[in-house]
XYZ file of C-alpha atoms in Angstrom:
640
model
C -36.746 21.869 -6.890
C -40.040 22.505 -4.951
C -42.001 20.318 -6.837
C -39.368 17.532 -6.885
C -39.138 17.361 -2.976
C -43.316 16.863 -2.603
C -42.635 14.138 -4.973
C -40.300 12.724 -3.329
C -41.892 13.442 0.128
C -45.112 12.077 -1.546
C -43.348 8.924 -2.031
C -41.403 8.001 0.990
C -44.482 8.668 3.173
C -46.469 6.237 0.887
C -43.502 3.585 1.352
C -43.625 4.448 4.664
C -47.002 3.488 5.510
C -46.950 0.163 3.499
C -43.789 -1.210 5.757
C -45.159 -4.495 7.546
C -45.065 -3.560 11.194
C -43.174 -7.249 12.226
C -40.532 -6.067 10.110
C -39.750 -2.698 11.734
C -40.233 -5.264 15.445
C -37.113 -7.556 14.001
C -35.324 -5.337 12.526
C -35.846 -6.117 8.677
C -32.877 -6.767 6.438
C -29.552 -5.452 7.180
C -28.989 -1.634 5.241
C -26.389 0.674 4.968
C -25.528 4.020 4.733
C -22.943 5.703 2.910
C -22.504 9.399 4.810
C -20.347 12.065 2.533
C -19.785 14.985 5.258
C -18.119 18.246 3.867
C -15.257 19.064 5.620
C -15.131 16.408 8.338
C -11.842 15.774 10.185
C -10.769 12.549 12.307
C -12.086 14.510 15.357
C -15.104 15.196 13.863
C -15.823 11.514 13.559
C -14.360 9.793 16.325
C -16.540 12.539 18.240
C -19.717 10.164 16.932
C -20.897 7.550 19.761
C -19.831 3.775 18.286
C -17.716 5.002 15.548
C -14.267 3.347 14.463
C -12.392 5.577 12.569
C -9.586 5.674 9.633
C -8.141 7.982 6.668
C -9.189 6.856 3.373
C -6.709 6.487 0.113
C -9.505 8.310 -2.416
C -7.554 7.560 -5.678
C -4.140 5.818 -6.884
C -1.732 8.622 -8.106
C -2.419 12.479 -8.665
C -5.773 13.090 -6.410
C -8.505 14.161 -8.868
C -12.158 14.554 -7.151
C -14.439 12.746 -9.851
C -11.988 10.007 -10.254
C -11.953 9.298 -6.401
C -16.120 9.301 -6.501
C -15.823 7.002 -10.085
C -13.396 5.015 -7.909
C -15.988 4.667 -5.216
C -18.767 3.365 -7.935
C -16.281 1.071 -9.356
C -14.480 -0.912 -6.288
C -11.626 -0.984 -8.517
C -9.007 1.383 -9.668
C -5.717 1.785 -11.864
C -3.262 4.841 -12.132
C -4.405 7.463 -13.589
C -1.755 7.067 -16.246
C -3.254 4.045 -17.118
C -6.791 5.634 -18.448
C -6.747 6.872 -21.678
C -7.472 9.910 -21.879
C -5.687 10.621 -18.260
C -7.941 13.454 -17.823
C -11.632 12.761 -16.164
C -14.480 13.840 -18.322
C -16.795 16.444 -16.528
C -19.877 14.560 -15.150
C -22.527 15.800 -13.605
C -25.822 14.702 -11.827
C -29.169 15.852 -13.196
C -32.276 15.861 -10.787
C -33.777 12.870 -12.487
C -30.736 11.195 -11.110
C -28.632 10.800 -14.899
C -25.385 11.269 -14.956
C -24.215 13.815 -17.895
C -21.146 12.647 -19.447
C -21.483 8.975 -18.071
C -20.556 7.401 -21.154
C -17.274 9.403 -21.723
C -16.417 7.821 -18.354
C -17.573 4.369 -19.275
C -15.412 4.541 -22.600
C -12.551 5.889 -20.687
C -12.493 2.757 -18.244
C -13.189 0.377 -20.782
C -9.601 1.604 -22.817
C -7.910 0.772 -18.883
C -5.619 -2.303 -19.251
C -7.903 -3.080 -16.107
C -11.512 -4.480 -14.849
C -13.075 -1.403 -14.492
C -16.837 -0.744 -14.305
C -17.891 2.512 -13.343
C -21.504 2.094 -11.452
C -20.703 -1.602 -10.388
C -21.265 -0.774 -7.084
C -25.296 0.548 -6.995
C -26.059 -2.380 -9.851
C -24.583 -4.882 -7.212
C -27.573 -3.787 -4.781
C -30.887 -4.416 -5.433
C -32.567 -2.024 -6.169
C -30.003 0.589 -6.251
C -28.874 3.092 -4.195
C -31.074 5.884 -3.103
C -29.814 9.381 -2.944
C -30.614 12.462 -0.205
C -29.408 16.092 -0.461
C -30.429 19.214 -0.076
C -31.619 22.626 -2.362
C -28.141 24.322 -3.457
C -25.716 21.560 -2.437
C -23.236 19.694 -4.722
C -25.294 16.334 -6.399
C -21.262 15.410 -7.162
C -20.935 12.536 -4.271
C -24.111 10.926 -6.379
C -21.195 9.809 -8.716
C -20.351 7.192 -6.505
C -23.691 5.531 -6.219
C -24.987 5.995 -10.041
C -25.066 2.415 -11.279
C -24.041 0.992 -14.557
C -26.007 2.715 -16.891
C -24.902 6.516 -15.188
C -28.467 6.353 -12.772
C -29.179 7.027 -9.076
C -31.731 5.227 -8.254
C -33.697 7.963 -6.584
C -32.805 11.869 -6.116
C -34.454 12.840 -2.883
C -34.282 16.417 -1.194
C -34.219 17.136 2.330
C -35.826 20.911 2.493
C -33.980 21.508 6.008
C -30.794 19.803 7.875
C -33.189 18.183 9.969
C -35.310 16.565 7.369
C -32.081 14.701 6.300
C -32.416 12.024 8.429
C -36.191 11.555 8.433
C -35.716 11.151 4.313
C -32.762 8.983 4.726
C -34.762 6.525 7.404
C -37.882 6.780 4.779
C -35.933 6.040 1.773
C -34.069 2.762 3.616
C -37.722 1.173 3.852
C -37.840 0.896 0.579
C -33.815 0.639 -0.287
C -31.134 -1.344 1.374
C -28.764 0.965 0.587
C -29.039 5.256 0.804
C -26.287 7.387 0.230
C -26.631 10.678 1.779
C -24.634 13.894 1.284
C -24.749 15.592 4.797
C -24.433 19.531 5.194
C -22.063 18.896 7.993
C -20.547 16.963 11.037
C -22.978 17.784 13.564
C -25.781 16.347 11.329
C -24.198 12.600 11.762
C -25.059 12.268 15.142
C -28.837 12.205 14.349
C -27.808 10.336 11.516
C -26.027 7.535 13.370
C -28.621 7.658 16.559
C -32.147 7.438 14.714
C -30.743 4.816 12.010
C -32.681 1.853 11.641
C -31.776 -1.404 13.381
C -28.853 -3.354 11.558
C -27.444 -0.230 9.675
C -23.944 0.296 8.955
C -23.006 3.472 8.383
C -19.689 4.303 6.056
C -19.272 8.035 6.798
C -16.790 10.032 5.120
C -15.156 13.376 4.369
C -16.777 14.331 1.148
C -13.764 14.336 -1.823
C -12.796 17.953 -2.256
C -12.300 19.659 -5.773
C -9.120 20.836 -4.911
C -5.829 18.985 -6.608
C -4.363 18.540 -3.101
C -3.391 14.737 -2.632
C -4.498 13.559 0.473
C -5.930 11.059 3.234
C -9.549 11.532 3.780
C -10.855 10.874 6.855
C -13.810 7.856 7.450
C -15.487 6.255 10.050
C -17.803 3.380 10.491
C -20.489 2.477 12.551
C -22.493 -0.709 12.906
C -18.949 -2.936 13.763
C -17.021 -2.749 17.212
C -16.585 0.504 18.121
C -13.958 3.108 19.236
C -11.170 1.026 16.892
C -9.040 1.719 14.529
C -9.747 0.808 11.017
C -7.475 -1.202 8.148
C -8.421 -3.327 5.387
C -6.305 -6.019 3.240
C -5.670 -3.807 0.743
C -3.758 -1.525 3.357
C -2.645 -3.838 5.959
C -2.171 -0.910 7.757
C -3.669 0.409 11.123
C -5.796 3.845 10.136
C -5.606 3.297 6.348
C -8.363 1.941 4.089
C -8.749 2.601 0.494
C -12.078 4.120 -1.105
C -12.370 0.903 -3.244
C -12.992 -0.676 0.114
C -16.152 0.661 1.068
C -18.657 -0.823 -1.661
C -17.593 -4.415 -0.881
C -17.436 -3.724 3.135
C -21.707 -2.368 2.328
C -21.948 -5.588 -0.062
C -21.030 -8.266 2.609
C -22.681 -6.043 5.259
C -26.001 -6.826 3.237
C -24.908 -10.356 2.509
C -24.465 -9.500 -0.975
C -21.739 -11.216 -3.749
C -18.779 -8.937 -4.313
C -18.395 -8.942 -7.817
C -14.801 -10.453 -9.020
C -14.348 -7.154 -10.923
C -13.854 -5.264 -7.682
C -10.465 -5.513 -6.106
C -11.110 -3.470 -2.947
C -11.236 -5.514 0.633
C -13.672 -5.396 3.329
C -13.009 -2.972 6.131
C -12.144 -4.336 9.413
C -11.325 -2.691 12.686
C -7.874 -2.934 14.651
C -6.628 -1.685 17.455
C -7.629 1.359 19.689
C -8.744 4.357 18.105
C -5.373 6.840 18.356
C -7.045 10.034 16.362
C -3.366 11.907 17.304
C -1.591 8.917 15.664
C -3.247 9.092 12.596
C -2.979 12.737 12.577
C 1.051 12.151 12.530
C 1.054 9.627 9.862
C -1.122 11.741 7.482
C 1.251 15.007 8.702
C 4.351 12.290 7.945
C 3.131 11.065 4.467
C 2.227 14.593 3.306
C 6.003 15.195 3.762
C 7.779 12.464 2.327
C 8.059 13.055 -1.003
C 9.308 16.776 -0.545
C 11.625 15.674 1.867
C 12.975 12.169 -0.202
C 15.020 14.997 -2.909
C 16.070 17.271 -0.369
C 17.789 14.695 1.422
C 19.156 13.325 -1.725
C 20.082 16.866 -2.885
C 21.596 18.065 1.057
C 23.680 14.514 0.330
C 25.164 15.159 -3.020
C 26.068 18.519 -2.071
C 27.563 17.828 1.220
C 29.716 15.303 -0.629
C 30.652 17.537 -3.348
C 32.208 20.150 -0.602
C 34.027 16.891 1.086
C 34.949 15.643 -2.455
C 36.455 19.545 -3.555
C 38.322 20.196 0.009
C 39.393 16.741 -0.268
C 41.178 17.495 -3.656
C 42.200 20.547 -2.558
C 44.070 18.665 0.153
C 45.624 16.062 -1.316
C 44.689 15.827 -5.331
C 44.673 12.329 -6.135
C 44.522 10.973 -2.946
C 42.178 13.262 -1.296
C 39.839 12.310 -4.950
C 40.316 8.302 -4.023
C 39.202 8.981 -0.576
C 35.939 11.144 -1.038
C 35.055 9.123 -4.049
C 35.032 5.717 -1.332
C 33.476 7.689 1.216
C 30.639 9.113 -1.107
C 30.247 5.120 -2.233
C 30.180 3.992 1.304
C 27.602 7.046 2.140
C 25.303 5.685 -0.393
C 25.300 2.386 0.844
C 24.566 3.941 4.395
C 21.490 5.663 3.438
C 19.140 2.834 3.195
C 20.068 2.191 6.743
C 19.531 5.262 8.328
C 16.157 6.424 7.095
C 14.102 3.854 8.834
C 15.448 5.150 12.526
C 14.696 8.822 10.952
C 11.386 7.292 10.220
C 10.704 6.352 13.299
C 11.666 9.468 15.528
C 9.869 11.792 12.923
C 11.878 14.630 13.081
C 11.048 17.955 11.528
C 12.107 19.049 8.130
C 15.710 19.937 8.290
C 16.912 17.673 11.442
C 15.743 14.572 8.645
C 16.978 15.976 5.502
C 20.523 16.833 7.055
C 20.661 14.595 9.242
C 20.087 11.878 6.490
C 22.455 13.591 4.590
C 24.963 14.486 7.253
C 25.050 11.213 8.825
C 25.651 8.972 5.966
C 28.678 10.882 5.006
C 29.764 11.137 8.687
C 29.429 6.945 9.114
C 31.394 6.599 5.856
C 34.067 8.424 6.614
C 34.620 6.709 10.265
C 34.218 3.230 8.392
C 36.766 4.122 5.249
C 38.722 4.499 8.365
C 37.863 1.967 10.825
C 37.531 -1.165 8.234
C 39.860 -2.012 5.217
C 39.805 -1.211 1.771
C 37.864 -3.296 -0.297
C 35.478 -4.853 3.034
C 33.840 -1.982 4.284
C 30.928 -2.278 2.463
C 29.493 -4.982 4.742
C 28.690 -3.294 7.608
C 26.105 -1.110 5.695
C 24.889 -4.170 4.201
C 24.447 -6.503 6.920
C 22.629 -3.682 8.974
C 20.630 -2.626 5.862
C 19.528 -5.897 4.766
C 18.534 -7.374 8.171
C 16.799 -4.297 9.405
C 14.580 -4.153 5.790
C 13.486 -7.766 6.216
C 12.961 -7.371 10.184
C 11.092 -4.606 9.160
C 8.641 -6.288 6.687
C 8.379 -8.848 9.281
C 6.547 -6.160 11.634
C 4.731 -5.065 8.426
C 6.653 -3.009 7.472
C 5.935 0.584 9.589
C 9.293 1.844 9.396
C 9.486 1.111 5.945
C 5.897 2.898 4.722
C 7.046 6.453 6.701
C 10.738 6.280 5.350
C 11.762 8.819 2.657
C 12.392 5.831 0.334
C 9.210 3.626 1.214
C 6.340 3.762 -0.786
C 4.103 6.924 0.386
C 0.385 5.758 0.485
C -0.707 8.918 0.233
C -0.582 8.352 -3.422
C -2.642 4.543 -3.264
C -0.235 2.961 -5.247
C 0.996 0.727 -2.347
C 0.352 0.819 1.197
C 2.952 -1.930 2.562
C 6.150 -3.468 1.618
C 8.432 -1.886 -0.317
C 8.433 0.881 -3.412
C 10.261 0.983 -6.283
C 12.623 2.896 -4.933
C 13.887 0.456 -2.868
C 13.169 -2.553 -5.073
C 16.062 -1.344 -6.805
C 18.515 -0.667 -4.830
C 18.235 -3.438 -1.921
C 18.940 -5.847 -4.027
C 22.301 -3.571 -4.854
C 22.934 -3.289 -0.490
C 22.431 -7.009 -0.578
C 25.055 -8.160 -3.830
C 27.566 -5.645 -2.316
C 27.389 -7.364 1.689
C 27.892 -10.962 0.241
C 31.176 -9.820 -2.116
C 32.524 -7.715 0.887
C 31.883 -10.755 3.344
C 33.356 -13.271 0.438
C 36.430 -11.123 1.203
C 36.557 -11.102 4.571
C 36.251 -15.169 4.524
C 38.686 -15.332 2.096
C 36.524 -17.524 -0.019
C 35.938 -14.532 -2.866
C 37.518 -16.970 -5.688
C 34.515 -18.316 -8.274
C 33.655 -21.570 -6.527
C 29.849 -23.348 -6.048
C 30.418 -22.047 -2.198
C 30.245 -18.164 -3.625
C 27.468 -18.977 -5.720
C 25.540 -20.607 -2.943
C 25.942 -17.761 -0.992
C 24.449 -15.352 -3.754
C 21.531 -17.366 -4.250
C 20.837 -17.693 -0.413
C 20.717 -13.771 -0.332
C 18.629 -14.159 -3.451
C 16.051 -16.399 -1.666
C 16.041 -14.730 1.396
C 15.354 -10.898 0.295
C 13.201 -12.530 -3.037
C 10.895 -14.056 -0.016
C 10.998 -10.981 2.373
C 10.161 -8.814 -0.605
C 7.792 -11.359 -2.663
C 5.860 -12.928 0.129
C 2.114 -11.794 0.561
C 2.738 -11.728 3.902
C 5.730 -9.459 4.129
C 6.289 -7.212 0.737
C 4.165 -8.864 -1.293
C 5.629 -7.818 -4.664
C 5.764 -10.000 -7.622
C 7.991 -7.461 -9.313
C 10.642 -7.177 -6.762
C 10.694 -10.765 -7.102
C 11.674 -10.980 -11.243
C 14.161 -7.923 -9.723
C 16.186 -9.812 -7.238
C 15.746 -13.410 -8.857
C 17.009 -11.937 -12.262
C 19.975 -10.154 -10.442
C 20.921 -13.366 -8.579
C 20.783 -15.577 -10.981
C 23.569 -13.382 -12.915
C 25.599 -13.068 -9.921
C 25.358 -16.968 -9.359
C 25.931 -17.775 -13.115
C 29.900 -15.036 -13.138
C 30.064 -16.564 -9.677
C 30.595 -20.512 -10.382
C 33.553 -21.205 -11.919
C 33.811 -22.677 -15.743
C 33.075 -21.002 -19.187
C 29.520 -20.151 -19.390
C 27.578 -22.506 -21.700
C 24.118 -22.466 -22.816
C 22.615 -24.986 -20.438
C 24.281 -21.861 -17.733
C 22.615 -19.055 -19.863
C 18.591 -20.740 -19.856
C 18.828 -21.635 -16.377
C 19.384 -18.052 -15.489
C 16.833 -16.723 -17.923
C 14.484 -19.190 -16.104
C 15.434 -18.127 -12.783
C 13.043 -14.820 -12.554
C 10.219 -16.866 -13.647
C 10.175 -19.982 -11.652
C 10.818 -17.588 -8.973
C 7.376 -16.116 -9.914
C 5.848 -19.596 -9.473
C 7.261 -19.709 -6.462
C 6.162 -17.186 -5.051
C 2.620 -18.322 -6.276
C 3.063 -21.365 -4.392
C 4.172 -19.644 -1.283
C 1.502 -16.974 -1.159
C -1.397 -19.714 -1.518
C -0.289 -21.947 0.582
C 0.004 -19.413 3.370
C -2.551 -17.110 2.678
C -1.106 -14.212 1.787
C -3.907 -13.114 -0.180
C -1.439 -10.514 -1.894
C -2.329 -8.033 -4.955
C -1.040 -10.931 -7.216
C -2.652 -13.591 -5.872
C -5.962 -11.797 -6.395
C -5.534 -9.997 -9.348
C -3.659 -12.440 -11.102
C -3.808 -16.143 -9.252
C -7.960 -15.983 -8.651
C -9.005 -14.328 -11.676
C -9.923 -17.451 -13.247
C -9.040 -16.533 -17.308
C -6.064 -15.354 -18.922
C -7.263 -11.489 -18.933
C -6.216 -10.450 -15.731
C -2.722 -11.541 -16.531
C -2.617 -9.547 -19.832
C -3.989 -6.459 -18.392
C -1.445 -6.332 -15.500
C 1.189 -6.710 -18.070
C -0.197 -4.282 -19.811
C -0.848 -1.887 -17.289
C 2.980 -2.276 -16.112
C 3.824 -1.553 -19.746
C 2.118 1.581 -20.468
C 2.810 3.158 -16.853
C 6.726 2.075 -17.794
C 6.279 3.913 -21.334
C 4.875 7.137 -19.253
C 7.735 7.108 -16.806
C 10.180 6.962 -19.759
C 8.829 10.410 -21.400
C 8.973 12.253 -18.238
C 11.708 14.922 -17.595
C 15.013 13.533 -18.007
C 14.671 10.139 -17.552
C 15.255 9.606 -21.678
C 18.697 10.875 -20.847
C 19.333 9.473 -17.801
C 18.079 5.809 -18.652
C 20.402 6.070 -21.711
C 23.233 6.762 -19.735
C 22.475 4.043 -17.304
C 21.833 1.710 -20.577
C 25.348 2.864 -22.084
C 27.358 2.228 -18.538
C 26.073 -1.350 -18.383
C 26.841 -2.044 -21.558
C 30.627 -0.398 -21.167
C 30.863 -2.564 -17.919
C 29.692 -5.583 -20.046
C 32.102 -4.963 -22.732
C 35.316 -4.416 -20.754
C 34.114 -6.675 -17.652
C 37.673 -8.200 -17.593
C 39.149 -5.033 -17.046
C 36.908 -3.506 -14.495
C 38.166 -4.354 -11.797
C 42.310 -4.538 -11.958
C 44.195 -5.731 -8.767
C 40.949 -5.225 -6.517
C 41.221 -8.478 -4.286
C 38.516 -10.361 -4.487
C 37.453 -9.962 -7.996
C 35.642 -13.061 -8.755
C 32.930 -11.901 -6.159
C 32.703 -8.290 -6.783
C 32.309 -9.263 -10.774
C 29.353 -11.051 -9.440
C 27.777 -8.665 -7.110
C 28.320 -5.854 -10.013
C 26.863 -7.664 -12.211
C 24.012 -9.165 -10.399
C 23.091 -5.654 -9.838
C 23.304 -4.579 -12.951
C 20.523 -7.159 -13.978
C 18.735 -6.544 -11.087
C 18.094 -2.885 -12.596
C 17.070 -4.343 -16.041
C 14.934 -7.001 -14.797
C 13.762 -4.499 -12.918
C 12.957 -1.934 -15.528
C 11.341 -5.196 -17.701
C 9.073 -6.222 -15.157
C 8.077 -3.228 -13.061
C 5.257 0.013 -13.906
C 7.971 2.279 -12.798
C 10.905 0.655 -14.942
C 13.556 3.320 -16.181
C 13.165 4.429 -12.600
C 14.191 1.220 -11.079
C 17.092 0.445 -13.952
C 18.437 4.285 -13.188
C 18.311 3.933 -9.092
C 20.212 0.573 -9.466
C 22.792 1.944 -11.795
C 23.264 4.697 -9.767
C 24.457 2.155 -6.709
C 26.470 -0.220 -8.824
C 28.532 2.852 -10.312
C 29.172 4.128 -6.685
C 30.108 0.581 -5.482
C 32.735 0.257 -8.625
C 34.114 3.615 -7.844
C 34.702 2.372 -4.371
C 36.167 -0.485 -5.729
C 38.488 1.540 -8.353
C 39.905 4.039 -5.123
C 42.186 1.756 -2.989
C 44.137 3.850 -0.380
C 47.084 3.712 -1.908
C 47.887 0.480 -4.335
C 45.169 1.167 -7.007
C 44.886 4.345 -8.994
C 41.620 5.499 -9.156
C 40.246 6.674 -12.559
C 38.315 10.658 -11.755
C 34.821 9.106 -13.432
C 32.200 9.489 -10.790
């Protein structure tokens, strides 16, 4: 160790004297630092003169520490399910700057139904990136700057927390780019202060080895200061991804972002509100945790309605909890974007979710008739979703159903959770409202008004610019074209059946069309749109495949996606006796079974599939049960 650090301090004092003196005078080239600071919070950073700060999304899925620093070398990233083997081989930096184990990790990426290099980001600089730590700490965050053959371009040690930034300033003369592995937060100051002229410095939290998923905080310094930070991949105030940071250095340096790197440049935002990204990460970490209480709190809370109703009055009291427990589910995509917003502790949310939904059915099974109901829930639901991804979506990201970016998957729009079952709110409003117009009879009218649902929530979900998801897209155009095709009146012919197998795709088009020609420079359009050869497409598809195939074999979702498989097939088979003496028919055929496809399309087209076909199952049984449990005329059938 001794012996390396004279060489190195041999070296950087020799580089040192050969810099040109007009250089140091202008300013030189621009250069960049990459900071890794054990242990640094958002305080810790927004405590640094000229810093904007942010919390950084370190891997997509499960957090694993070596994949977030391979992630960081790579710009680019994929589910962890998508590697093969899932697990990350051990790596490890020697002091001649190799990387043990680098090919396992090369091999690993290659088998990715994705463009991933490991090391693209220190062969994009020339040169390489240099390297600066100290006797007895972790050489791990040298992952992220190896290049492609599993090389940092130089090891350097720093004897004493002081020397860090004297070898860091020597080493830039002769790099553009150092990474440096700080011993902690008070050592950025000096850092950031005695940098040369046109740095930028990318400073962040060092990825843990714990399993913990998490935000990691980051700041940078060298743009406008005292902001908040986002990127394109985020679109969110105070969220960046890790992929991020190699091109941000790149076009810092003036440098071509390789087209294998799908991470965005970081930009600042608004003011810097360190307590207001403390919340979010405090209100993503809880999300998930609180998404199946709520769901469980609901189920049982009906379940006690549903036995005193019985108890009550037997068949009656069964019709009524069975349309109240319908009409609760259709009331809890409604309420969890208020509960997002007032961010209530753990039980006030998961009760009140719970609670409230069953506590607004009830007073609308009694306020609005039997079969109608439905569209109050819908209207509100639908209009507050698409208001919502207006605003870009903030209600939507925090909500127990929205999709959590603590886990990188998506940071905006909508998750799969919802992809699902909007499009089963949406179906239900337009049957209920057919109803209330008296106009529920098959007739071009009804099926114009499915496919203007169709186009509207398609766009509000599709759009690059609002959700910006190609699969929720196939989801809703599949499920409206169904409900427009049992929705126009005549026999169905073949000429019927290709248009609405044609539907989800040239809805796909569409949406290529749209996102281009307004910029909304969505995961598709880069990915898929600019990749310029026919591989990108196949590996999404892939990827979507394999990630399906993994959320098949987990738990019970065998079971449960054959029972959701077998009850649209039964509805299928005996659709022309689903539904006896429930007025308007002709539309709520439609919406049933535009939902119904919605969930397969859905399940064909989506990473999470049997997930999505399940959720929107679930919704169409409740909304036939409704339909099955008139007050009094229609005898209700004891299957939910």
């Amino acid at each position: 160790m001794l012996a390396l650090a004279c060489l190195t301090a041999a070296a950087t004092a020799a580089a040192a004297a050969g810099v040109p003196g007009s250089a140091a005078a202008t300013g030189g080239p621009p250069r960049a630092i990459v900071a890794f600071v054990p242990g640094a919070t958002l305080d810790t950073f927004a405590a640094v003169p000229g810093a904007s700060v942010g919390m950084l999304g370190a891997t997509q899925g499960s957090y694993r520490q070596i994949q977030a620093l391979l992630d960081l070398s790579q710009g680019a990233r994929t589910s962890l399910a998508a590697y093969e083997p899932p697990r990350t081989p051990p790596l490890g930096v020697l002091a001649d700057g190799r990387v043990a184990g680098w090919d396992a990790a090369v091999r690993r990426a290659d088998a990715a139904p994705a463009p991933i290099v490991p090391g693209l980001f220190a062969s994009s600089v020339p040169g390489g990136i240099a390297y600066v730590t100290q006797p007895g700490a972790s050489t791990d965050p040298a992952i992220a700057v190896a290049d492609r053959r599993g090389r940092v371009a130089v090891m350097a040690l720093a004897l004493t927390s002081g020397d860090v930034v004297a070898r860091t300033r020597a080493l830039l003369r002769r790099h553009r780019v150092a990474a440096v592995r700080l011993p902690d937060g008070a050592a950025l100051r000096p850092l950031v202060r005695d940098r040369p002229p046109r740095t930028l410095v990318v400073a962040m939290t060092e990825p843990p080895a714990t399993l913990v998923t998490r935000l990691l905080p980051v700041a940078l310094v060298g743009e406008r200061r005292g902001r908040t930070l986002t990127s394109r991949t985020t679109r969110t105030e105070g969220l960046v991804a890790g992929i991020d940071i190699a091109p941000t250095v790149l076009e810092w340096l003036g440098e071509p972002v390789p087209g294998e790197m799908t991470g965005q440049r970081i930009e600042t935002a608004g003011p810097l509100d360190v307590a207001g990204l403390r919340d979010l990460h405090a209100r993503l970490r809880v999300v998930t945790s609180r998404r199946y209480a709520t769901l469980g709190y609901l189920a049982l809370a009906w379940a006690v309605v549903a036995l005193l109703a019985v108890a009550a009055g037997r068949r009656r009291g069964w019709r009524w909890a069975v349309r109240v427990g319908a009409l609760a589910v259709l009331w809890l995509l409604p309420l969890l974007l208020p509960f997002a917003a007032l961010r209530p502790g753990r039980l006030p949310e998961e009760l009140g979710v719970a609670l409230g939904a069953l506590a607004l059915a009830a007073l609308l099974d009694r306020l609005v008739r039997w079969p109608v109901a439905p569209v109050v829930p819908a209207v509100i639901g639908i209009v507050a979703y698409v208001v919502d991804l207006a605003f870009g979506s903030p209600l939507i990201v925090t909500s127990l159903l929205g999709p959590n970016p603590l886990y990188g998957s998506r940071f905006y729009g909508i998750g799969n959770e919802l992809e699902s079952t909007l499009p089963v709110l949406m179906f239900t409003g337009i049957a209920a409202g057919a109803c209330v117009l008296g106009r529920a009879r098959r007739s071009p009218g009804l099926a114009v008004a499915f496919a203007a649902g169709g186009l509207v929530l398609g766009v509000a979900i599709g759009s690059g610019r609002l959700g910006a998801d190609v699969g929720g897209v196939v989801t809703v155009g599949a499920g409206a074209a169904v409900a427009v095709l049992l929705a126009l009146p005549g026999a169905l012919t073949w000429r019927r059946a290709l248009i609405t197998v044609l539907v989800p795709v040239l809805a796909v088009v569409a949406l290529a069309v749209l996102d281009l020609a307004t910029g909304g420079d969505s995961h598709f359009t880069r990915s898929v749109l600019r990749a310029g050869d026919d591989q990108a497409l196949e590996d999404v598809v892939q990827r979507r495949y394999e990630l399906a195939w993994t959320q098949l074999k987990h738990g019970i979702m065998p079971l449960l996606t054959v029972i959701a498989l077998g009850a649209i097939a039964a509805g299928a088979w005996a659709r022309e006796r689903l539904l006896p003496g429930v007025p308007g028919v002709d539309a709520w055929r439609a919406a049933l079974g535009g939902s119904a496809a919605a969930g397969v399309a859905g399940a064909l087209s989506n990473d999470s599939g049997p997930l999505l076909l399940v959720m929107a199952t679930f919704g169409t049984a409740w909304v036939w049960g409704y339909l099955r449990c008139a007050p009094s005329s229609v005898r209700c059938r004891p299957t939910l």
